[in-house]
Amino acid sequence: MKISRSEKIFNICNILLMLFICVITLYPYLNQLAVSFNEGMDSMRGGITIFPRRFTVSNYAAVLKSADFLGALFISVLRVIFATFISVVVVYSCAYGLTRKGVPYKRGITLYLMIPAYINAGVIPVYILYRYLHLMNNFLVYILPGAFVFYNMIIIRSFLQELPASIEESAQIDGANDIQIMFRIIMPLSMPVIATVVLWVAVNAWNDWTTTLMYVTERELYPLQYLMMRLIKESETAQQMAVQATMNKGAAIQISKPTSESVKAATLIVTTIPIIMVYPFLQKYFIKGVMLGSVKE
Amino acid sequence: MAGIMSSPWVGLKHFKTIFTYPNMLQAVGRTFIYGCVIVFGGFPFPIILALLFNELRNMKFKKVVQTISYMPYFLSWISVIGLFYSFLAIEGTFNQIMAKIVGDGYEAKNILMDSRYFLPIIFISHLWKNVGWSSVLFLAAIAGIDPSLYEAATMDGCGRIRQIWSITLPCIKGTVIIVLVMSLGSLFNTNFEQVYGFQNVYTQEQTEIIGTLVYRQGIENGKYSLSTAFGLCQGVVTLFLLITSNAISKRLFDSSIW
């Protein structure tokens, strides 16, 4: 078919626009990547685009050697593993139970579980509650409160409801008991939806830093994201002090040596790289989660 | 704390304080304004993006662009804020570009330290992070359109833009309205992570929203009762918005979140 002139112009404009979107999406990240591979003192001059000016890996060496960083990495990894495992066990068992025949009050239980998903008393009552539960400055605060997510439960439940009832019936005829039906029949079949939920929970656990902001003050329990938040805020304070120092030139203010931009960039890269590496291959699972979630009840 | 039975009853004291304390009233107004700008200002962009994705004919290119556009969604807010901080820093890229555009007289400044630019930064960072991912639902809706409609339109001599306007948009109208109605619930629920992350000493006072004020007054300053009352107000309004938008969507499209 002949492509008309206006269509050609439209195509070119569209492709250019898409390239522009790619550039503005990737540029800030590539810029940080370049800064992280650049010498710290040299980065202060600015003007680095997407290639380092004076290549060095010393920033990464500094990051990977720091005890704070290693501790936070340990906490983050531990947290992702435990939070994901426990959350999936809790959510899956709940969804499984709510799809069994003969379980009474299914609708009532679902409604009851839905309440906290939409109504909560706010930050402070939760804060007080956690304090009484001794969750403050406790590693469990990363795992227990977020273990049950109503939305994830609904996703698994709607998947299980779609499975034909005849599968279970034929297993029963073959002599499988309830435990065998769950672990050997239904669970292998629901692996796609479990994978979806595992990924959501893991990414959220890796990315979360507000839990630490609210409930944790002990340094040993800081995860990576929180450490990075401190770095960003710290460099901002340093900038403010520099501005003030130039304002009142006479009074020379002693500025404590801030973490260099390059080390900060290296931290940011190390913190985000697991997700950047992984998400392109897993996006179909994430998209599946959105689709399942949008088809409700 | 003494529990319900033995605590003194103070009536509506703390709720009264909220309405007499100017800072808090301003925070309420600001929360609402930020919410409106993000919900109403932000919602056309993913739709436009989905339409443009759909017009790409090279499947490989389309896949690559889509994957790239999803990237910021998977980063944490604090990483996004870190990227913005260095992009907007005095020696950062933003100031270099501005210096090129404006010319010699340009004085480099960090716009993150000026509260006038706070809302635009919140809006743009929200778009940057979410626009790609938000287009997923619309793309799915577009994929569900019957291809014979396009064939018939081509026979009748419709151009591409005409096809978007007369076929694609009407066909995804339902999805668009549902997504919009559902997002009404977040009108009064501005993202705490985002606002807290972008605040600094210079802008904090002029950019306080309910969430950040509750955090500062409650957890940092220990005013539990006052901030509980304040947070509760937000919870009630949000719930009201959610029920309203759900009722609308139930009446219009027979689809409900519960």
Coordinates of C-alpha atoms in Angstrom, one line a residue:
Chain A
M1 CA 0.0 0.0 0.0
K2 CA 1.2 3.5 -0.8
I3 CA 2.1 5.5 2.3
S4 CA 0.9 9.1 1.9
R5 CA 3.1 12.1 2.5
S6 CA 1.3 13.2 5.6
E7 CA 1.5 9.8 7.0
K8 CA 5.3 9.8 6.5
I9 CA 5.6 13.1 8.3
F10 CA 3.5 11.7 11.2
N11 CA 5.7 8.7 11.5
I12 CA 8.9 10.7 11.5
C13 CA 7.5 13.1 14.2
N14 CA 6.3 10.2 16.3
I15 CA 9.7 8.4 16.1
L16 CA 11.5 11.6 17.0
L17 CA 9.2 12.2 19.9
M18 CA 9.8 8.6 21.2
L19 CA 13.5 9.2 20.9
F20 CA 13.1 12.3 22.9
I21 CA 11.2 10.4 25.6
C22 CA 14.0 7.8 25.7
V23 CA 16.6 10.6 26.1
I24 CA 14.8 12.4 29.0
T25 CA 14.2 9.1 30.7
L26 CA 17.7 7.8 30.5
Y27 CA 19.8 10.9 30.6
P28 CA 19.6 11.6 34.4
Y29 CA 20.5 8.0 35.1
L30 CA 23.4 7.9 32.6
N31 CA 24.6 11.2 33.9
Q32 CA 24.8 9.8 37.5
L33 CA 26.6 6.7 36.0
A34 CA 29.2 9.0 34.5
V35 CA 29.6 11.0 37.6
S36 CA 30.0 7.9 39.7
F37 CA 32.9 6.8 37.5
N38 CA 34.5 10.3 37.6
E39 CA 37.1 11.5 40.0
G40 CA 35.4 13.2 43.0
M41 CA 37.2 16.5 43.0
D42 CA 36.8 16.8 39.2
S43 CA 33.0 16.2 39.5
M44 CA 32.7 19.4 41.6
R45 CA 33.4 21.5 38.5
G46 CA 30.3 20.1 36.9
G47 CA 29.7 19.8 33.2
I48 CA 29.8 16.0 33.1
T49 CA 27.3 14.6 30.6
I50 CA 27.2 10.9 30.0
F51 CA 30.9 10.2 29.8
P52 CA 33.2 10.4 32.7
R53 CA 36.0 13.0 32.3
R54 CA 38.6 11.4 34.5
F55 CA 37.8 7.8 34.8
T56 CA 38.2 6.1 38.2
V57 CA 36.6 3.2 40.1
S58 CA 37.7 4.7 43.5
N59 CA 34.2 5.9 44.2
Y60 CA 32.8 2.4 44.1
A61 CA 35.8 1.2 46.1
A62 CA 34.9 3.8 48.7
V63 CA 31.2 2.8 48.7
L64 CA 31.9 -0.9 48.9
K65 CA 34.5 -0.5 51.7
S66 CA 32.2 1.6 54.0
A67 CA 30.8 -0.4 56.9
D68 CA 27.6 1.6 56.8
F69 CA 27.0 0.6 53.2
L70 CA 27.7 -3.1 53.7
G71 CA 25.5 -3.2 56.8
A72 CA 22.7 -1.5 54.9
L73 CA 23.1 -3.9 52.0
F74 CA 22.9 -6.9 54.3
I75 CA 19.7 -5.5 55.9
S76 CA 18.1 -4.8 52.5
V77 CA 18.8 -8.2 51.1
L78 CA 17.7 -10.0 54.3
R79 CA 14.6 -7.9 54.3
V80 CA 13.7 -8.6 50.7
I81 CA 14.1 -12.4 51.2
F82 CA 12.1 -12.6 54.5
A83 CA 9.4 -10.1 53.6
T84 CA 8.8 -11.7 50.2
F85 CA 8.7 -15.3 51.6
I86 CA 6.4 -14.5 54.6
S87 CA 4.1 -12.2 52.5
V88 CA 3.6 -14.8 49.8
V89 CA 2.9 -17.6 52.4
V90 CA 0.3 -15.4 54.2
V91 CA -1.4 -14.0 51.1
Y92 CA -1.5 -17.3 49.2
S93 CA -2.9 -19.2 52.2
C94 CA -5.6 -16.6 52.6
A95 CA -6.5 -16.5 49.0
Y96 CA -6.5 -20.3 48.8
G97 CA -8.8 -20.6 51.8
L98 CA -11.2 -18.1 50.3
T99 CA -11.6 -20.1 47.1
R100 CA -12.3 -23.4 48.8
K101 CA -15.8 -24.8 48.6
G102 CA -17.5 -25.2 51.9
V103 CA -15.7 -22.4 53.7
P104 CA -18.4 -20.4 55.4
Y105 CA -18.7 -16.6 55.4
K106 CA -16.3 -16.1 52.5
R107 CA -17.9 -12.8 51.6
G108 CA -17.9 -11.5 55.1
I109 CA -14.3 -12.4 55.7
T110 CA -13.3 -10.7 52.4
L111 CA -15.1 -7.6 53.5
Y112 CA -13.5 -7.7 56.9
L113 CA -10.0 -8.0 55.3
M114 CA -10.8 -5.2 53.0
I115 CA -11.4 -2.6 55.7
P116 CA -7.8 -1.8 56.5
A117 CA -7.0 -1.5 52.8
Y118 CA -9.2 1.5 52.5
I119 CA -9.6 2.9 56.0
N120 CA -6.7 3.6 58.4
A121 CA -6.4 5.7 61.4
G122 CA -3.3 7.5 60.2
V123 CA 0.4 7.6 60.9
I124 CA 0.3 8.3 64.6
P125 CA -2.0 5.6 65.9
V126 CA 0.0 3.1 63.9
Y127 CA 3.1 4.5 65.4
I128 CA 1.8 4.1 68.9
L129 CA 0.6 0.6 68.2
Y130 CA 4.0 -0.5 66.9
R131 CA 5.6 0.9 70.0
Y132 CA 3.4 -1.2 72.2
L133 CA 4.1 -4.2 70.0
H134 CA 7.8 -3.6 70.4
L135 CA 8.3 -3.2 66.7
M136 CA 10.2 0.0 67.0
N137 CA 13.9 -0.5 66.2
N138 CA 13.1 -4.1 65.5
F139 CA 13.9 -5.9 62.2
L140 CA 10.4 -7.4 62.3
V141 CA 8.9 -4.0 61.5
Y142 CA 10.1 -4.5 57.9
I143 CA 8.4 -7.9 57.6
L144 CA 5.2 -8.3 59.7
P145 CA 3.1 -5.1 59.1
G146 CA 3.4 -5.5 55.3
A147 CA 2.9 -9.2 55.2
F148 CA -0.7 -9.1 54.2
V149 CA -1.6 -7.0 51.2
F150 CA -5.3 -7.1 50.3
Y151 CA -4.7 -6.2 46.7
N152 CA -2.2 -9.1 46.2
M153 CA -4.6 -11.5 47.9
I154 CA -7.4 -10.4 45.4
I155 CA -5.0 -11.0 42.5
I156 CA -4.2 -14.6 43.6
R157 CA -7.8 -15.2 44.5
S158 CA -9.2 -14.2 41.1
F159 CA -6.5 -16.4 39.5
L160 CA -7.5 -19.4 41.6
Q161 CA -11.2 -18.8 40.9
E162 CA -10.4 -19.1 37.2
L163 CA -9.0 -22.6 37.6
P164 CA -11.6 -25.3 36.5
A165 CA -13.1 -27.1 39.5
S166 CA -12.8 -30.4 37.6
I167 CA -9.0 -30.4 38.3
E168 CA -9.6 -30.7 42.0
E169 CA -12.4 -33.2 41.6
S170 CA -10.3 -35.5 39.4
A171 CA -7.5 -35.4 42.0
Q172 CA -9.9 -36.3 44.7
I173 CA -11.1 -39.3 42.7
D174 CA -7.5 -40.3 42.3
G175 CA -7.3 -40.4 46.0
A176 CA -5.4 -37.1 46.8
N177 CA -6.1 -35.6 50.2
D178 CA -6.5 -31.8 50.9
I179 CA -2.8 -31.2 51.5
Q180 CA -1.8 -33.0 48.4
I181 CA -4.3 -31.1 46.3
M182 CA -2.9 -27.8 47.6
F183 CA 0.8 -28.5 47.3
R184 CA 0.9 -30.9 44.3
I185 CA -2.0 -29.7 42.1
I186 CA -3.1 -26.1 42.7
M187 CA 0.2 -24.6 43.7
P188 CA 2.2 -25.7 40.6
L189 CA -0.7 -24.4 38.5
S190 CA -0.6 -21.0 40.2
M191 CA 3.1 -20.3 39.7
P192 CA 2.6 -17.5 37.2
V193 CA 0.5 -15.5 39.7
I194 CA 2.8 -16.3 42.6
A195 CA 5.7 -15.0 40.5
T196 CA 3.8 -11.8 39.9
V197 CA 3.1 -11.2 43.6
V198 CA 6.7 -12.2 44.6
L199 CA 8.0 -9.6 42.2
W200 CA 5.7 -6.8 43.5
V201 CA 6.5 -7.5 47.1
A202 CA 10.3 -7.9 46.5
V203 CA 10.5 -4.6 44.6
N204 CA 8.5 -2.8 47.2
A205 CA 10.6 -4.2 50.0
W206 CA 13.8 -3.2 48.2
N207 CA 12.5 0.3 47.5
D208 CA 10.9 1.2 50.8
W209 CA 12.5 3.8 53.1
T210 CA 9.6 5.4 54.9
T211 CA 9.3 2.5 57.3
T212 CA 12.8 3.3 58.5
L213 CA 12.0 7.0 58.6
M214 CA 9.0 6.4 60.9
Y215 CA 9.9 3.5 63.1
V216 CA 13.7 2.9 63.1
T217 CA 16.4 5.0 64.7
E218 CA 19.1 2.5 65.1
R219 CA 21.9 2.7 62.5
E220 CA 22.4 -1.0 62.3
L221 CA 18.9 -1.4 60.9
Y222 CA 19.1 1.1 58.1
P223 CA 18.4 -0.3 54.7
L224 CA 20.1 0.9 51.5
Q225 CA 17.3 3.2 50.4
Y226 CA 17.3 5.0 53.8
L227 CA 21.1 5.4 53.7
M228 CA 20.7 7.0 50.3
M229 CA 18.0 9.3 51.6
R230 CA 20.5 10.5 54.3
L231 CA 23.2 11.0 51.7
I232 CA 20.9 13.1 49.5
K233 CA 19.7 15.2 52.4
E234 CA 23.2 15.6 53.7
S235 CA 24.5 16.9 50.5
E236 CA 21.6 19.3 50.3
T237 CA 22.5 20.6 53.7
A238 CA 26.1 21.0 52.6
Q239 CA 25.0 23.0 49.6
Q240 CA 22.9 25.3 51.8
M241 CA 25.9 25.9 54.0
A242 CA 28.0 26.7 51.0
V243 CA 25.4 29.2 49.8
Q244 CA 25.4 30.8 53.3
A245 CA 29.2 30.9 53.4
T246 CA 29.3 32.8 50.1
M247 CA 26.5 35.1 51.4
N248 CA 28.5 36.3 54.4
K249 CA 31.9 36.3 52.9
G250 CA 33.6 37.8 55.9
A251 CA 32.7 35.1 58.3
A252 CA 34.4 32.0 57.1
I253 CA 32.3 29.1 58.0
Q254 CA 34.0 25.8 58.5
I255 CA 32.2 23.3 56.2
S256 CA 32.4 19.8 57.3
K257 CA 33.6 17.8 54.3
P258 CA 30.5 16.5 52.5
T259 CA 30.2 13.2 50.9
S260 CA 31.4 13.9 47.3
E261 CA 28.9 14.0 44.5
S262 CA 30.6 11.1 42.9
V263 CA 30.4 8.8 46.0
K264 CA 26.7 9.8 46.2
A265 CA 26.2 8.9 42.6
A266 CA 28.0 5.6 43.1
T267 CA 25.7 4.8 46.0
L268 CA 22.6 5.6 43.9
I269 CA 23.8 3.4 41.1
V270 CA 24.6 0.5 43.4
T271 CA 21.2 0.9 45.1
T272 CA 19.2 1.0 41.8
I273 CA 21.2 -1.4 39.6
P274 CA 19.6 -4.6 40.8
I275 CA 16.2 -3.3 39.7
I276 CA 17.4 -1.8 36.5
M277 CA 19.0 -5.1 35.5
V278 CA 16.0 -7.2 36.4
Y279 CA 12.9 -5.3 35.4
P280 CA 13.2 -5.5 31.6
F281 CA 13.0 -9.3 31.8
L282 CA 10.2 -9.4 34.3
Q283 CA 8.0 -6.6 33.0
K284 CA 5.5 -9.1 31.6
Y285 CA 4.8 -10.4 35.1
F286 CA 4.3 -6.8 36.4
I287 CA 2.0 -6.1 33.5
K288 CA 0.1 -9.3 34.3
G289 CA -0.3 -8.0 37.8
V290 CA -1.9 -4.7 36.6
M291 CA -4.2 -6.6 34.3
L292 CA -5.4 -9.0 36.9
G293 CA -5.9 -6.2 39.4
S294 CA -8.0 -4.2 37.0
V295 CA -10.4 -7.1 36.5
K296 CA -12.1 -7.1 39.9
E297 CA -14.4 -9.4 41.5
Chain B
M1 CA -0.4 6.6 77.5
A2 CA -3.3 5.4 79.6
G3 CA -5.7 3.7 77.1
I4 CA -9.3 4.6 76.4
M5 CA -10.8 4.1 79.9
S6 CA -8.4 6.2 82.0
S7 CA -7.4 9.0 79.5
P8 CA -9.0 12.3 80.2
W9 CA -11.8 13.3 77.7
V10 CA -10.9 16.5 75.9
G11 CA -13.9 16.7 73.5
L12 CA -13.1 18.4 70.2
K13 CA -10.2 20.4 71.6
H14 CA -7.7 19.1 69.0
F15 CA -10.0 19.4 66.1
K16 CA -10.6 23.0 67.1
T17 CA -6.9 23.6 67.1
I18 CA -6.6 22.4 63.6
F19 CA -9.1 24.9 62.3
T20 CA -7.5 27.8 64.2
Y21 CA -3.9 26.9 63.4
P22 CA -3.1 28.7 60.1
N23 CA -0.3 26.4 59.2
M24 CA -2.6 23.4 59.3
L25 CA -5.3 25.0 57.2
Q26 CA -2.8 25.9 54.6
A27 CA -1.5 22.3 54.6
V28 CA -5.0 21.1 53.9
G29 CA -5.4 23.5 51.0
R30 CA -2.1 22.6 49.6
T31 CA -2.7 18.9 49.9
F32 CA -5.8 19.4 47.8
I33 CA -4.1 21.6 45.2
Y34 CA -1.2 19.2 44.8
G35 CA -3.7 16.3 44.4
C36 CA -5.8 18.1 41.8
V37 CA -2.7 19.1 39.8
I38 CA -1.4 15.6 39.8
V39 CA -4.7 13.8 39.1
F40 CA -6.2 16.2 36.6
G41 CA -3.1 17.7 35.1
G42 CA -1.3 14.4 34.8
F43 CA -4.0 12.1 33.5
P44 CA -4.0 13.0 29.7
F45 CA -0.3 12.2 29.3
P46 CA -0.3 8.4 29.7
I47 CA -3.2 8.3 27.2
I48 CA -1.4 10.3 24.6
L49 CA 1.7 8.2 25.2
A50 CA -0.3 5.0 24.7
L51 CA -1.8 6.3 21.4
L52 CA 1.7 7.2 20.2
F53 CA 3.1 3.8 21.2
N54 CA 0.3 2.2 19.2
E55 CA 1.2 4.2 16.1
L56 CA 4.8 2.8 16.0
R57 CA 5.0 0.3 13.2
N58 CA 8.5 -1.2 14.0
M59 CA 7.7 -3.7 16.7
K60 CA 11.3 -3.9 18.0
F61 CA 11.6 -0.2 18.4
K62 CA 8.2 0.0 20.1
K63 CA 9.3 -2.7 22.6
V64 CA 12.5 -0.9 23.4
V65 CA 10.9 2.5 23.9
Q66 CA 8.2 1.0 26.1
T67 CA 10.7 -0.8 28.2
I68 CA 12.7 2.4 28.7
S69 CA 9.7 4.4 29.5
Y70 CA 8.8 1.9 32.3
M71 CA 12.2 2.3 34.0
P72 CA 11.6 5.2 36.4
Y73 CA 8.5 3.5 37.7
F74 CA 10.6 0.7 39.3
L75 CA 13.0 3.1 41.0
S76 CA 12.2 4.2 44.5
W77 CA 11.0 7.7 45.0
I78 CA 14.2 8.5 46.9
S79 CA 16.3 7.4 43.9
V80 CA 14.2 9.6 41.6
I81 CA 14.7 12.5 44.1
G82 CA 18.4 11.9 44.0
L83 CA 18.5 12.0 40.3
F84 CA 16.5 15.3 40.3
Y85 CA 18.8 16.8 42.9
S86 CA 21.9 16.3 40.9
F87 CA 20.1 17.3 37.6
L88 CA 19.0 20.6 39.2
A89 CA 22.1 21.2 41.3
I90 CA 24.0 24.5 40.7
E91 CA 26.7 22.7 38.6
G92 CA 24.1 20.3 37.2
T93 CA 22.7 19.8 33.7
F94 CA 19.7 22.0 34.1
N95 CA 21.7 25.1 34.8
Q96 CA 24.0 24.4 31.9
I97 CA 21.1 24.1 29.6
M98 CA 19.5 27.3 30.9
A99 CA 22.9 29.1 30.6
K100 CA 23.0 28.0 26.9
I101 CA 19.5 29.2 26.3
V102 CA 19.5 32.5 28.2
G103 CA 23.0 33.4 27.4
D104 CA 25.6 35.4 29.3
G105 CA 23.4 37.1 31.9
Y106 CA 22.2 33.8 33.4
E107 CA 22.9 33.2 37.0
A108 CA 23.0 29.6 38.1
K109 CA 20.5 28.8 40.8
N110 CA 19.1 25.7 42.5
I111 CA 15.3 25.8 41.9
L112 CA 14.8 23.2 44.5
M113 CA 15.5 25.8 47.1
D114 CA 12.8 28.1 45.9
S115 CA 9.3 27.1 47.0
R116 CA 7.7 28.8 44.0
Y117 CA 9.0 26.0 41.8
F118 CA 7.9 23.3 44.2
L119 CA 4.6 22.4 42.6
P120 CA 6.1 22.2 39.0
I121 CA 8.9 20.0 40.3
I122 CA 6.4 17.7 42.1
F123 CA 4.3 17.5 38.9
I124 CA 7.1 16.9 36.5
S125 CA 8.8 14.3 38.7
H126 CA 5.4 12.5 39.1
L127 CA 5.1 12.5 35.3
W128 CA 8.7 11.4 34.7
K129 CA 8.3 8.5 37.1
N130 CA 4.8 7.3 36.3
V131 CA 3.8 8.2 32.7
G132 CA 5.3 5.2 31.0
W133 CA 3.8 2.7 33.4
S134 CA 0.4 4.3 33.5
S135 CA 0.1 3.8 29.8
V136 CA 0.0 0.0 30.2
L137 CA -3.7 -0.1 31.0
F138 CA -4.6 2.1 28.0
L139 CA -2.3 0.1 25.7
A140 CA -4.2 -3.0 26.8
A141 CA -7.5 -1.3 26.0
I142 CA -6.2 -0.3 22.6
A143 CA -5.0 -3.8 21.9
G144 CA -8.6 -5.0 22.4
I145 CA -10.1 -2.9 19.6
D146 CA -11.4 -4.9 16.7
P147 CA -8.9 -4.5 13.8
S148 CA -11.6 -4.6 11.2
L149 CA -12.7 -1.1 12.3
Y150 CA -9.3 0.2 11.1
E151 CA -9.5 -1.7 7.9
A152 CA -12.9 -0.2 7.1
A153 CA -11.6 3.2 8.0
T154 CA -8.6 2.8 5.7
M155 CA -11.0 1.8 2.9
D156 CA -13.0 4.9 3.4
G157 CA -9.8 6.9 3.1
C158 CA -9.2 7.8 6.7
G159 CA -5.7 9.0 7.6
R160 CA -3.8 7.9 10.7
I161 CA -4.7 10.9 12.8
R162 CA -8.4 10.7 11.8
Q163 CA -8.3 7.0 12.9
I164 CA -7.0 7.9 16.3
W165 CA -9.6 10.5 16.7
S166 CA -12.6 8.6 15.4
I167 CA -11.8 5.0 16.3
T168 CA -9.1 4.6 19.0
L169 CA -10.3 7.3 21.3
P170 CA -14.0 6.4 21.3
C171 CA -13.1 2.8 21.8
I172 CA -11.0 3.4 24.9
K173 CA -13.3 6.0 26.4
G174 CA -14.6 3.6 29.0
T175 CA -11.2 2.7 30.3
V176 CA -10.2 6.4 30.4
I177 CA -13.2 7.3 32.4
I178 CA -12.8 4.4 34.8
V179 CA -9.2 5.3 35.4
L180 CA -10.0 8.9 36.0
V181 CA -12.9 8.2 38.4
M182 CA -10.7 5.7 40.3
S183 CA -8.0 8.3 40.7
L184 CA -10.4 10.7 42.3
G185 CA -9.8 8.8 45.6
S186 CA -6.2 10.1 45.6
L187 CA -7.2 13.8 45.3
F188 CA -6.6 14.3 48.9
N189 CA -3.8 11.9 49.3
T190 CA -0.6 13.5 48.0
N191 CA 2.4 11.2 48.0
F192 CA 4.3 11.6 51.3
E193 CA 7.5 10.1 50.0
Q194 CA 7.7 12.5 47.1
V195 CA 6.9 15.7 49.0
Y196 CA 9.0 14.8 52.0
G197 CA 11.9 13.9 49.8
F198 CA 11.8 17.2 47.8
Q199 CA 11.4 19.4 50.9
N200 CA 14.4 21.2 52.3
V201 CA 15.1 23.9 54.9
Y202 CA 14.3 26.6 52.4
T203 CA 11.0 25.3 51.1
Q204 CA 9.7 23.2 54.0
E205 CA 7.4 25.8 55.5
Q206 CA 5.8 26.8 52.3
T207 CA 5.3 23.3 51.0
E208 CA 4.0 21.4 54.1
I209 CA 1.1 19.0 53.3
I210 CA -1.0 17.0 55.7
G211 CA 1.2 13.9 55.5
T212 CA 4.5 15.8 56.2
L213 CA 2.9 18.0 58.9
V214 CA 1.5 14.9 60.7
Y215 CA 5.0 13.3 60.6
R216 CA 6.8 16.4 61.9
Q217 CA 4.3 17.3 64.6
G218 CA 3.6 13.8 65.6
I219 CA 6.7 11.7 65.4
E220 CA 9.4 14.4 65.5
N221 CA 7.7 16.7 68.1
G222 CA 5.6 14.1 70.0
K223 CA 2.3 15.9 69.6
Y224 CA 0.4 12.7 69.3
S225 CA -3.2 13.8 69.9
L226 CA -3.1 16.8 67.6
S227 CA -1.6 15.0 64.7
T228 CA -3.9 12.0 65.1
A229 CA -6.8 14.3 64.8
F230 CA -5.3 15.9 61.8
G231 CA -4.5 12.6 60.1
L232 CA -8.0 11.3 60.9
C233 CA -9.5 14.3 59.0
Q234 CA -7.5 13.3 56.0
G235 CA -8.5 9.7 56.3
V236 CA -12.2 10.6 56.5
V237 CA -12.1 12.8 53.5
T238 CA -10.1 10.3 51.4
L239 CA -12.7 7.6 52.3
F240 CA -15.5 9.9 51.3
L241 CA -13.9 10.6 48.0
L242 CA -13.3 6.9 47.4
I243 CA -16.9 5.9 48.2
T244 CA -18.1 8.7 46.0
S245 CA -15.9 7.8 43.0
N246 CA -16.8 4.2 43.4
A247 CA -20.5 5.0 43.4
I248 CA -20.1 7.1 40.2
S249 CA -18.2 4.3 38.5
K250 CA -20.8 1.7 39.7
R251 CA -23.7 3.8 38.3
L252 CA -21.9 4.7 35.0
F253 CA -20.2 1.4 34.1
D254 CA -21.4 -1.1 36.6
S255 CA -17.8 -1.7 37.8
S256 CA -16.9 -1.4 41.4
I257 CA -13.8 -1.9 43.5
W258 CA -15.8 -3.9 46.0

